[in-house]
CSV table of N, CA and C in Angstrom, one decimal:
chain,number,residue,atom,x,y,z
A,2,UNK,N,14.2,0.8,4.3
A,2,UNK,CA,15.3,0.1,3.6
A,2,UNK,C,16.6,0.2,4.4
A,3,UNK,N,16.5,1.2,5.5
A,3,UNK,CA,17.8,1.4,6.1
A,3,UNK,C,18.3,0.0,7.2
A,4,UNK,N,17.1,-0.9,7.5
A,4,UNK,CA,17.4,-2.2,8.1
A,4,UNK,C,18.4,-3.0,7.3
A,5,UNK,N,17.4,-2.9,6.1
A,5,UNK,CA,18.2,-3.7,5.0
A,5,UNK,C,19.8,-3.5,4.7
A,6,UNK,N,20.2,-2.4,4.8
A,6,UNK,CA,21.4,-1.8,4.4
A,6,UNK,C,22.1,-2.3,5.7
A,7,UNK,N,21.3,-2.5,6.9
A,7,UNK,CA,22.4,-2.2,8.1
A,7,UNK,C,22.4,-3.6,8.6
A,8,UNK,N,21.6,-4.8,8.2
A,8,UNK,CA,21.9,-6.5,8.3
A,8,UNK,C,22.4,-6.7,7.1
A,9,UNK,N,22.4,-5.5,6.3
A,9,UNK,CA,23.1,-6.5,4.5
A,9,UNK,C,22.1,-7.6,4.1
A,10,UNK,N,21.0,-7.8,4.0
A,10,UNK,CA,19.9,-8.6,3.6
A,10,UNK,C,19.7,-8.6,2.3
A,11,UNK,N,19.0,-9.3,1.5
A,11,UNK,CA,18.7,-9.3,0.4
A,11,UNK,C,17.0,-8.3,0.6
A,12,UNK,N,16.4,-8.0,-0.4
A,12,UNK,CA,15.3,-7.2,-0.6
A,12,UNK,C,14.0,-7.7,-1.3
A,13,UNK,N,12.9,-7.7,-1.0
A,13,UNK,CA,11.6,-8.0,-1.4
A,13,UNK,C,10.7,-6.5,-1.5
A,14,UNK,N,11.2,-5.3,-2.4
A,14,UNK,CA,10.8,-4.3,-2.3
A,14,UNK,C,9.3,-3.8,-2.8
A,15,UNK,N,8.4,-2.8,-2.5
A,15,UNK,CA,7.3,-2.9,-2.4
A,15,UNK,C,7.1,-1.3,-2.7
A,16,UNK,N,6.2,-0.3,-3.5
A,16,UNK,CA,6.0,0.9,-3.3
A,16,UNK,C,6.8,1.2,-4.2
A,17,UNK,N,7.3,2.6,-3.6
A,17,UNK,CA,7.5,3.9,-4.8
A,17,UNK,C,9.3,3.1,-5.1
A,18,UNK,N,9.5,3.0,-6.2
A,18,UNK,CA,11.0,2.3,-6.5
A,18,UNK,C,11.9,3.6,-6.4
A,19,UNK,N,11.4,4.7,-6.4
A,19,UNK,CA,12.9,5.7,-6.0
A,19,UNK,C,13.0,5.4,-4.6
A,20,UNK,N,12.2,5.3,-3.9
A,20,UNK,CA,12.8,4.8,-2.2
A,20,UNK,C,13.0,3.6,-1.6
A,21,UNK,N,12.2,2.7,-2.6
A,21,UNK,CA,12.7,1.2,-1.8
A,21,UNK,C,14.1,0.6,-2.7
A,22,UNK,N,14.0,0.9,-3.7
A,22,UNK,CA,15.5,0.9,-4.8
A,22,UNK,C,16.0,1.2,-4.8
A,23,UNK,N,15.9,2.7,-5.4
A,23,UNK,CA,17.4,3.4,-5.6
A,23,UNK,C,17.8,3.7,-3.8
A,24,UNK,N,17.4,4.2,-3.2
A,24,UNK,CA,17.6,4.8,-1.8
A,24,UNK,C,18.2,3.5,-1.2
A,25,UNK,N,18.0,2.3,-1.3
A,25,UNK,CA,18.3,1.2,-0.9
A,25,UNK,C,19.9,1.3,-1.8
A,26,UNK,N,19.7,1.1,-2.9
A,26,UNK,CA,21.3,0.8,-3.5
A,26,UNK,C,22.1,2.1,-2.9
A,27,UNK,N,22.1,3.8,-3.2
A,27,UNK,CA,22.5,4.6,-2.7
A,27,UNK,C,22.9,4.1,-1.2
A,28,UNK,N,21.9,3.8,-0.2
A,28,UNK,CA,22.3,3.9,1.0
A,28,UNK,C,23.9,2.6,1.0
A,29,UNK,N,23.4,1.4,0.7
A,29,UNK,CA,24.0,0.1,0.6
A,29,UNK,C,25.6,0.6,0.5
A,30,UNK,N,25.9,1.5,-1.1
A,30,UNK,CA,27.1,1.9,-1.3
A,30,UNK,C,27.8,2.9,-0.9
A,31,UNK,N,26.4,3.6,0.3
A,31,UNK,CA,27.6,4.9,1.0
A,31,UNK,C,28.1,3.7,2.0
A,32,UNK,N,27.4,2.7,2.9
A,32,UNK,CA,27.8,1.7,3.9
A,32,UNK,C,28.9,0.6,3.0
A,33,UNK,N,29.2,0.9,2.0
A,33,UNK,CA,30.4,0.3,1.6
A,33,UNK,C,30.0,-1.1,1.1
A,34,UNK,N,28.9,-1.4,1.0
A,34,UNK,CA,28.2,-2.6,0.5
A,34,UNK,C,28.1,-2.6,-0.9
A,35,UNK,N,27.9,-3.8,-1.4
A,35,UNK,CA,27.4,-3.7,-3.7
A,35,UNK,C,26.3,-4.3,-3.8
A,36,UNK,N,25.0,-3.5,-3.7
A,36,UNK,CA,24.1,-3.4,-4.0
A,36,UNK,C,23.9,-5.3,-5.0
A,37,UNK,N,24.8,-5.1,-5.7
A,37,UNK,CA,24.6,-5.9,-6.7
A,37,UNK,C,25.2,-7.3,-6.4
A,38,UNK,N,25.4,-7.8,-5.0
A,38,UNK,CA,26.3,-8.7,-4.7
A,38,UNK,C,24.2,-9.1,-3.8
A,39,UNK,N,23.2,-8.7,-3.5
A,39,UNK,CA,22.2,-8.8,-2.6
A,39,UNK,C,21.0,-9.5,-4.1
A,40,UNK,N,20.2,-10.2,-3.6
A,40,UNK,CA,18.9,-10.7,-4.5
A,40,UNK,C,18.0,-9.2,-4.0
A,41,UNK,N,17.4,-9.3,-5.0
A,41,UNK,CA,16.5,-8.6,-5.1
A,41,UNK,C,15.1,-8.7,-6.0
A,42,UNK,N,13.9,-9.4,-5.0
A,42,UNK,CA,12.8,-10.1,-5.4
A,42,UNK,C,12.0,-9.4,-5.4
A,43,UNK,N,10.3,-9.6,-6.5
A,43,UNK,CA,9.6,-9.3,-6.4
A,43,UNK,C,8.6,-10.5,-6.5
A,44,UNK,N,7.3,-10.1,-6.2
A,44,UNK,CA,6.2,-11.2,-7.1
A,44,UNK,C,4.9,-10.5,-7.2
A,45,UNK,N,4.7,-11.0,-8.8
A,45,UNK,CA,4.3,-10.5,-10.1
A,45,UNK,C,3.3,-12.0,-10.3
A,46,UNK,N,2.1,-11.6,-10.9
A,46,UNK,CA,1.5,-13.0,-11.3
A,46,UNK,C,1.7,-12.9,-12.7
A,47,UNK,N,1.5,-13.9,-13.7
A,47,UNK,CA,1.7,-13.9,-15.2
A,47,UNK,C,0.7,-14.5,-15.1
A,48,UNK,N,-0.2,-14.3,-16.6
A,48,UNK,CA,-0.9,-15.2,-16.8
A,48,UNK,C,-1.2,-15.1,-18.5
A,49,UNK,N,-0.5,-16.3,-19.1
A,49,UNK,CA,0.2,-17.0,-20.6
A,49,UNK,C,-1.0,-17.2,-21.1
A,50,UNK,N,-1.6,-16.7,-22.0
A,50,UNK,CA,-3.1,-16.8,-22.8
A,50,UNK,C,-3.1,-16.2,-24.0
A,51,UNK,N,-3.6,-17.2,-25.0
A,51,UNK,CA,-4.3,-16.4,-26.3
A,51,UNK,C,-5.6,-16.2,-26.3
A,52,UNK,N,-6.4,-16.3,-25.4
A,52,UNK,CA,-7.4,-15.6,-25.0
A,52,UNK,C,-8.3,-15.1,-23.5
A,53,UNK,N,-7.1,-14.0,-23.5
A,53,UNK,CA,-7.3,-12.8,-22.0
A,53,UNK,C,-8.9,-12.7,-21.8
A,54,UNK,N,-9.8,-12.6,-22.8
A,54,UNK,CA,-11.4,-12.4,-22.7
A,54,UNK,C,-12.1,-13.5,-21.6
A,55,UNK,N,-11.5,-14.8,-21.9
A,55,UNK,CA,-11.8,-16.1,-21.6
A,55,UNK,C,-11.1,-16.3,-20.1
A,56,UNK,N,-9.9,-15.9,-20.4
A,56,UNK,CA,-9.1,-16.9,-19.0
A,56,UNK,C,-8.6,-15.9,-17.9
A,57,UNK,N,-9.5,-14.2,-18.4
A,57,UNK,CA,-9.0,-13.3,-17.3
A,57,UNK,C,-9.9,-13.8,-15.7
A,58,UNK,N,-11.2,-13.5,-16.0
A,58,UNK,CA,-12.2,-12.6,-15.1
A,58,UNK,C,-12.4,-13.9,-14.4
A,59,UNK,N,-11.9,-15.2,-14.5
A,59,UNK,CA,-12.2,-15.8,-13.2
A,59,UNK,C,-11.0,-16.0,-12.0
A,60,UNK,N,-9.8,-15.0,-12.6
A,60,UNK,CA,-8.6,-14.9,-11.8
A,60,UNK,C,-8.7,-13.5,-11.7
A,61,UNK,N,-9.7,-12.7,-11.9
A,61,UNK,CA,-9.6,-11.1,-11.3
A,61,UNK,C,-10.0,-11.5,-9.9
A,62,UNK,N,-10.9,-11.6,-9.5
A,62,UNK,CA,-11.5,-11.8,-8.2
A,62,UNK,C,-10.6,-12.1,-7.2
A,63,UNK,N,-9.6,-13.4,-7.7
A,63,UNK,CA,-8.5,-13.8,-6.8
A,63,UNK,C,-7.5,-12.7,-6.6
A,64,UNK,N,-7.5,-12.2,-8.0
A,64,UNK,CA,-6.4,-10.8,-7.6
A,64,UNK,C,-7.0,-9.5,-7.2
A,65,UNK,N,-8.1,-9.3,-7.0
A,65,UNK,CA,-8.9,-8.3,-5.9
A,65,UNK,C,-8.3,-8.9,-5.0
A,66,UNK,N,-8.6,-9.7,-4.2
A,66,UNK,CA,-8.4,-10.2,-3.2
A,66,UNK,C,-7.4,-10.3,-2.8
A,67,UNK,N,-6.4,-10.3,-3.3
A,67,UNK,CA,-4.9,-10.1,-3.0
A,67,UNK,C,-4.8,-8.9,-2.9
A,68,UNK,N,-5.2,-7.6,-3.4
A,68,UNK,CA,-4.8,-6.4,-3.4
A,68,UNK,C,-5.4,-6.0,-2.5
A,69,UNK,N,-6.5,-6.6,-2.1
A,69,UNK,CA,-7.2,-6.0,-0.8
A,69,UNK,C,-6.4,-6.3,0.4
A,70,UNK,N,-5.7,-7.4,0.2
A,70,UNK,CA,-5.0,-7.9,1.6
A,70,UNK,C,-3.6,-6.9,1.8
A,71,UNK,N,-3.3,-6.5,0.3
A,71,UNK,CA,-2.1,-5.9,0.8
A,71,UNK,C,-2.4,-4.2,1.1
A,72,UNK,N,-3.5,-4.4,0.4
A,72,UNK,CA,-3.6,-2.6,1.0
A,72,UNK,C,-4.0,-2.4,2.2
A,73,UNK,N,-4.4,-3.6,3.3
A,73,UNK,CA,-4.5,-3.4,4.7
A,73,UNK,C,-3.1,-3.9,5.1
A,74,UNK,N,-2.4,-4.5,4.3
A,74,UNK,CA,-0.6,-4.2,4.7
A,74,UNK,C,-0.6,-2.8,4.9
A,75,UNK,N,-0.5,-2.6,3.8
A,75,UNK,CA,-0.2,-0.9,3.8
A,75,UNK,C,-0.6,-0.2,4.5
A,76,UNK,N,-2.2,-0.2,4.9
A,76,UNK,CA,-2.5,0.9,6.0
A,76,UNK,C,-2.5,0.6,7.5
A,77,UNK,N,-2.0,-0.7,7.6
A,77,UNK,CA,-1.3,-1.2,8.7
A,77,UNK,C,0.3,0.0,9.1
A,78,UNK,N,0.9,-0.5,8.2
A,78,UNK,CA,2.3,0.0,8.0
A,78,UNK,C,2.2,1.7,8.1
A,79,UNK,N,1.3,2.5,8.1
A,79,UNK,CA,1.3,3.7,8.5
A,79,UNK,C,1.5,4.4,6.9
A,80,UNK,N,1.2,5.6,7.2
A,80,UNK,CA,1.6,6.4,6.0
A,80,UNK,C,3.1,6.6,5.7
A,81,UNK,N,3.6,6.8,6.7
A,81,UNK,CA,5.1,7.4,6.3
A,81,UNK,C,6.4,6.0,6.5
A,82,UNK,N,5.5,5.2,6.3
A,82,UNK,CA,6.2,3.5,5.7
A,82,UNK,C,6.9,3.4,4.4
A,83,UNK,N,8.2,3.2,4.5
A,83,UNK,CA,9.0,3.9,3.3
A,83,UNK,C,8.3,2.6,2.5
A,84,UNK,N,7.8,1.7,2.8
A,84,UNK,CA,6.7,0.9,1.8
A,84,UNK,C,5.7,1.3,1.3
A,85,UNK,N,5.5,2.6,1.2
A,85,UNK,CA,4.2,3.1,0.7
A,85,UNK,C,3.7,2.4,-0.1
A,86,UNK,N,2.2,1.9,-0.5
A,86,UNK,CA,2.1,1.2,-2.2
A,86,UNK,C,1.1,2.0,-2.5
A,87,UNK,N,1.6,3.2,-2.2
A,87,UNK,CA,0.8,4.4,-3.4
A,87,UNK,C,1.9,5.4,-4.1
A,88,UNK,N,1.3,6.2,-5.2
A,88,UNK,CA,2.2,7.2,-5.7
A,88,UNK,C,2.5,6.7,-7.4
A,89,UNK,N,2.9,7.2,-8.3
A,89,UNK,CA,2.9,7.2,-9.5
A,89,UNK,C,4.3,6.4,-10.1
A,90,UNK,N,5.2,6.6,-9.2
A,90,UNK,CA,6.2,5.2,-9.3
A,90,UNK,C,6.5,4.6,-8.6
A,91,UNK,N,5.5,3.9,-8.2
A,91,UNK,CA,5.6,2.2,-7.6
A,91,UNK,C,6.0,1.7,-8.4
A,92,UNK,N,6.3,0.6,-8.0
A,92,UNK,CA,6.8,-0.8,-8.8
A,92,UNK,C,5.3,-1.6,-9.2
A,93,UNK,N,5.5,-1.5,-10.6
A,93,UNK,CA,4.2,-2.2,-10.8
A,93,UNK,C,3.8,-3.6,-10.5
A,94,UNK,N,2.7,-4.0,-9.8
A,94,UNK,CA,2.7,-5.3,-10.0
A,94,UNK,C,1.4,-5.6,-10.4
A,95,UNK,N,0.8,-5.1,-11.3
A,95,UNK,CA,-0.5,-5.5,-11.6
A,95,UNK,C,-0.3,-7.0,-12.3
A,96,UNK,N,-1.2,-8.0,-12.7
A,96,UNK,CA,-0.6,-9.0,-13.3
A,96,UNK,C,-0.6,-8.6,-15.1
A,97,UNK,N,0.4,-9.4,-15.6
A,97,UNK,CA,0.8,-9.6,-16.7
A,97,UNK,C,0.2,-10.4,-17.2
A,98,UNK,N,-1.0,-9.8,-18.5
A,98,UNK,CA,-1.7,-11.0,-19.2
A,98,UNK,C,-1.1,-11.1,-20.6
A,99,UNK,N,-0.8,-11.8,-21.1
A,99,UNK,CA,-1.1,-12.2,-22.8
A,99,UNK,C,-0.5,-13.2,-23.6
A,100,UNK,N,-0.1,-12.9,-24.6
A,100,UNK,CA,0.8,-14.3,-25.2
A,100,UNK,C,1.7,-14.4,-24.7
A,101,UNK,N,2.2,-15.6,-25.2
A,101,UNK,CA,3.9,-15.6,-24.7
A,101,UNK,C,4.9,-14.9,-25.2
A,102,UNK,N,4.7,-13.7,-26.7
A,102,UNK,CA,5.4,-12.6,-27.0
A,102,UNK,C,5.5,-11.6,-25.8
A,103,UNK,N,4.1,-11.5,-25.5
A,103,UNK,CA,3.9,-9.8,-25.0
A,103,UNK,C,4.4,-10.4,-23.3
A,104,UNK,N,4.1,-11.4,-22.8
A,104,UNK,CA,4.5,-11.9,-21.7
A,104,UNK,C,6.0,-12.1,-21.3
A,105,UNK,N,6.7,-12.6,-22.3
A,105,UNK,CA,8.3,-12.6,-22.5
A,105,UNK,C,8.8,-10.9,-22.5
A,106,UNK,N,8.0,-10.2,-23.1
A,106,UNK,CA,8.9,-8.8,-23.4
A,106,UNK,C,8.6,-7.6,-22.1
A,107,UNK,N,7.1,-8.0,-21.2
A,107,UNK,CA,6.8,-7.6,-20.5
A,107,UNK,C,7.7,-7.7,-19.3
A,108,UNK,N,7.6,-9.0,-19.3
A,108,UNK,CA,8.5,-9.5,-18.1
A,108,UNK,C,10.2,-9.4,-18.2
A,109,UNK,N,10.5,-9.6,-18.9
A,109,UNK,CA,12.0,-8.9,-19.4
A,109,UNK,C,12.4,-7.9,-19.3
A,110,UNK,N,11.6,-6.7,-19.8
A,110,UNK,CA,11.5,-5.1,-19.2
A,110,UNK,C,11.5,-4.9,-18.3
A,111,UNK,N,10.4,-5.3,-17.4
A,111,UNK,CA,10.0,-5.0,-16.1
A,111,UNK,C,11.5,-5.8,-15.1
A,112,UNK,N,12.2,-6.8,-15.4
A,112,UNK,CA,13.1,-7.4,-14.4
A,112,UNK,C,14.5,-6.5,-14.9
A,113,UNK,N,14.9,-6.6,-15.8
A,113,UNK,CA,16.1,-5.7,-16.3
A,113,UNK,C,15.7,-3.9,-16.1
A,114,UNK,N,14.5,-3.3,-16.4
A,114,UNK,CA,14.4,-2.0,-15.4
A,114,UNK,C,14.7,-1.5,-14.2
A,115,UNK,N,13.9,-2.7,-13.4
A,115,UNK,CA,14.2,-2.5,-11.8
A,115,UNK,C,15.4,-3.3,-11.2
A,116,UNK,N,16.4,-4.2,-11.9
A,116,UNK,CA,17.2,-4.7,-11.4
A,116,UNK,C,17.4,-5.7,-10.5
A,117,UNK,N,15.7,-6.7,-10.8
A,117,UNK,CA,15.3,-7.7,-10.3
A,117,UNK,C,16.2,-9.0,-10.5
A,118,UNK,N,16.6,-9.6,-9.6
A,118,UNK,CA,17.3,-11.1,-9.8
A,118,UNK,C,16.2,-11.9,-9.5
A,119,UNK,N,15.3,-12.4,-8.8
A,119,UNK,CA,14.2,-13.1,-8.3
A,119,UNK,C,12.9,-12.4,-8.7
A,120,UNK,N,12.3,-13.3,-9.5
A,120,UNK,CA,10.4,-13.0,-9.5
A,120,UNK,C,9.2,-14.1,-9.3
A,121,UNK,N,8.6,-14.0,-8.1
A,121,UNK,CA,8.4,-15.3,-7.4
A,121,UNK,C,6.9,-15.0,-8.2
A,122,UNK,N,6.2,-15.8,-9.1
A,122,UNK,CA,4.7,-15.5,-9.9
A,122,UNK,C,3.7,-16.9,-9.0
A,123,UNK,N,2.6,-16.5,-9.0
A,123,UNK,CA,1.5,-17.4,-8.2
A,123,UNK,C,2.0,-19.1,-8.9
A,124,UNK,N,1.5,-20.3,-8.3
A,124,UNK,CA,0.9,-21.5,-9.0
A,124,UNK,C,-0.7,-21.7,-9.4
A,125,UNK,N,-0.9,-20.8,-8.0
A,125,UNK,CA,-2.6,-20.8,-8.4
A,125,UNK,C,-2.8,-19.5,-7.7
A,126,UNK,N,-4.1,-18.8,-7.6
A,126,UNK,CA,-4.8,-17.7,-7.0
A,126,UNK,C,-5.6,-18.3,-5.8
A,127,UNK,N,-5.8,-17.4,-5.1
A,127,UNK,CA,-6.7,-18.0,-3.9
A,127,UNK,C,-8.3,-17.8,-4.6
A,128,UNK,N,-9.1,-19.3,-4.1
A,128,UNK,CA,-9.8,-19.6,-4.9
A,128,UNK,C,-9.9,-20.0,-6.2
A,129,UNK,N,-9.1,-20.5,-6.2
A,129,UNK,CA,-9.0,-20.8,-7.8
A,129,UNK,C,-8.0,-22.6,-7.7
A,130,UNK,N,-8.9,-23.5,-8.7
A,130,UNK,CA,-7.8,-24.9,-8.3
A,130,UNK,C,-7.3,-24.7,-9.1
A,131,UNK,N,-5.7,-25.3,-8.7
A,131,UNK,CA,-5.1,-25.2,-9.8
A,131,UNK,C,-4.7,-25.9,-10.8
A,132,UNK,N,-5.8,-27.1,-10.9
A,132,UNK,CA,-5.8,-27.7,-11.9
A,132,UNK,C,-6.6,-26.9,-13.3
A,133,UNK,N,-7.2,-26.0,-12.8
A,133,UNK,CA,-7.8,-24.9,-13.4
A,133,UNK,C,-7.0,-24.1,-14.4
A,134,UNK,N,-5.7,-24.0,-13.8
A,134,UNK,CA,-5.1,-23.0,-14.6
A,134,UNK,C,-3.7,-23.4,-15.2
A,135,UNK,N,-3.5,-24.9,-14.7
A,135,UNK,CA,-2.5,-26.1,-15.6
A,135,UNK,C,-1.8,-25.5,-17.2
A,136,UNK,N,-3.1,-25.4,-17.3
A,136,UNK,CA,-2.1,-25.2,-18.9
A,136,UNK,C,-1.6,-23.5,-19.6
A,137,UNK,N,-2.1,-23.1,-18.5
A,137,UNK,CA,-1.2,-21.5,-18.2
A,137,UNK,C,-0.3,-21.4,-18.0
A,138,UNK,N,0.0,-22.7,-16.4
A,138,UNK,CA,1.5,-22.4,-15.9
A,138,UNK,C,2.1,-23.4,-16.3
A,139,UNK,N,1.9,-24.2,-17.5
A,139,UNK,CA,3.0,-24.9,-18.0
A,139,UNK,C,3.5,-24.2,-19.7
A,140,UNK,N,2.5,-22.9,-20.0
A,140,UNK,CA,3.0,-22.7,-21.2
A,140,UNK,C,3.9,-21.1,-20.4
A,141,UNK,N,3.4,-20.8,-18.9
A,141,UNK,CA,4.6,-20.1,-18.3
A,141,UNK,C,6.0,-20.5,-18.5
A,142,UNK,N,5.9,-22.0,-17.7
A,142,UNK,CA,7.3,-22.8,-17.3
A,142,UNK,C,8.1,-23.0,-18.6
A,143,UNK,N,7.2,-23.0,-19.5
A,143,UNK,CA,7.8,-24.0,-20.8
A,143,UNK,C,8.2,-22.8,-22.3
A,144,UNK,N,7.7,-21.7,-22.0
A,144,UNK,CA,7.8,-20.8,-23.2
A,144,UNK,C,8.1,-19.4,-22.7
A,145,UNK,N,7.4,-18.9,-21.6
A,145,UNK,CA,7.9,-17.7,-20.8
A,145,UNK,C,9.3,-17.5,-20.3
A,146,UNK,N,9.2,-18.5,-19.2
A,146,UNK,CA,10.6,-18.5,-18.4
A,146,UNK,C,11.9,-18.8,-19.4
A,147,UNK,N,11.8,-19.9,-19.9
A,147,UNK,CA,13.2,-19.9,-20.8
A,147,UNK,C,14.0,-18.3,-21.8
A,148,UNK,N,13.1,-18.1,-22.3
A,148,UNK,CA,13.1,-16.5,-23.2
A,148,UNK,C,13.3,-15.7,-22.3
A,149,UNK,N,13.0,-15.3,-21.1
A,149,UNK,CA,13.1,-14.4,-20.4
A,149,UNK,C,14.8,-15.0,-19.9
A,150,UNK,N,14.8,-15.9,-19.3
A,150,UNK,CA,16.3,-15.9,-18.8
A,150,UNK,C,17.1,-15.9,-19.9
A,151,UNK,N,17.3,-16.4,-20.8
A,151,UNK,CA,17.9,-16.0,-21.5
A,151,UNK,C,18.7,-14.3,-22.5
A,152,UNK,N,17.5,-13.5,-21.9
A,152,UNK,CA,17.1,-12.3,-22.7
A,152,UNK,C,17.8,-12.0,-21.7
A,153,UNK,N,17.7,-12.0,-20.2
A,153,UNK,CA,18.0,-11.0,-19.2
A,153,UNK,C,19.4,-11.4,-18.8
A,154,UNK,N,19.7,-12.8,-19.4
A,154,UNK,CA,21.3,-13.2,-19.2
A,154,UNK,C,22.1,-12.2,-20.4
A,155,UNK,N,21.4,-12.6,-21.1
A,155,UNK,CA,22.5,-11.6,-22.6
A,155,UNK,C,22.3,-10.3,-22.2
A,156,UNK,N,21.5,-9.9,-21.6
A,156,UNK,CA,21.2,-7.6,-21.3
A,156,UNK,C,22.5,-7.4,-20.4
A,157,UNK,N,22.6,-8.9,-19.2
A,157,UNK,CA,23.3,-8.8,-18.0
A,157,UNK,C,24.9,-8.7,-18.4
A,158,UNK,N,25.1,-9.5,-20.0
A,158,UNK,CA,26.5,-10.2,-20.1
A,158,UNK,C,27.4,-9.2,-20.2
């Protein structure tokens, strides 16, 4: 994170959040920078269902598959990669399944916790069409996202 502090960049942080976070805002404001003036993204998949039984296990595969690609990030990146994406406080990104209650309150938490301005969520999974999964990401777009900005605008005001 010390690149980040020393071009003033915005952040796409990954791994243990006491080192790609806080260590990042700490460093930012000994260099005289405000942490809180930078975006700071993640990506999280959501997936809007009243029935997880039905509409999980043909988007686990896709999300194996994604976790396998990034864990040869990771062991590319070496062990002592302040991106570690091991350890007991990472930043979670498993996906988020359920209604649009538990999905609104999930995602709300999780962005007002870590101090996320940006959360970039799939349109589809690899292998997966995404006409397949249409009426997931429109009860995302249409019932998730609004409640969440909203929620995280009033926590913010």
């Amino acid at each position: 994170m010390a690149r980040a502090v020393r071009f003033g960049v915005n952040v796409l942080p990954q791994g243990d959040a006491s080192v790609v976070l806080d260590e990042w805002r700490a460093a930012s404001l000994a260099a005289g920078q405000q942490p809180d003036d930078r975006r700071v993204g993640i990506i999280r998949s959501v997936l809007v269902t009243d029935d997880p039984e039905r509409d999980w296990p043909p988007l686990r595969q896709a999300e194996r598959y994604r976790v396998a690609v990034y864990a040869k990030l990771g062991e590319e990146a070496g062990p002592d990669s302040a991106g570690n994406l091991t350890g007991k406080e990472r930043i979670p990104q498993r996906p988020i399944i359920g209604d649009v209650a538990t999905c609104v309150e999930e995602l709300t938490s999780f962005i007002l916790d870590n101090g996320f301005t940006d959360v970039v969520s799939w349109g589809s999974a690899p292998g997966i069409l995404p006409h397949s999964i249409t009426p997931n990401l429109l009860r995302y777009t249409r019932e998730v996202v609004p409640q969440v900005r909203a929620r995280v605008e009033a926590a913010r005001a």
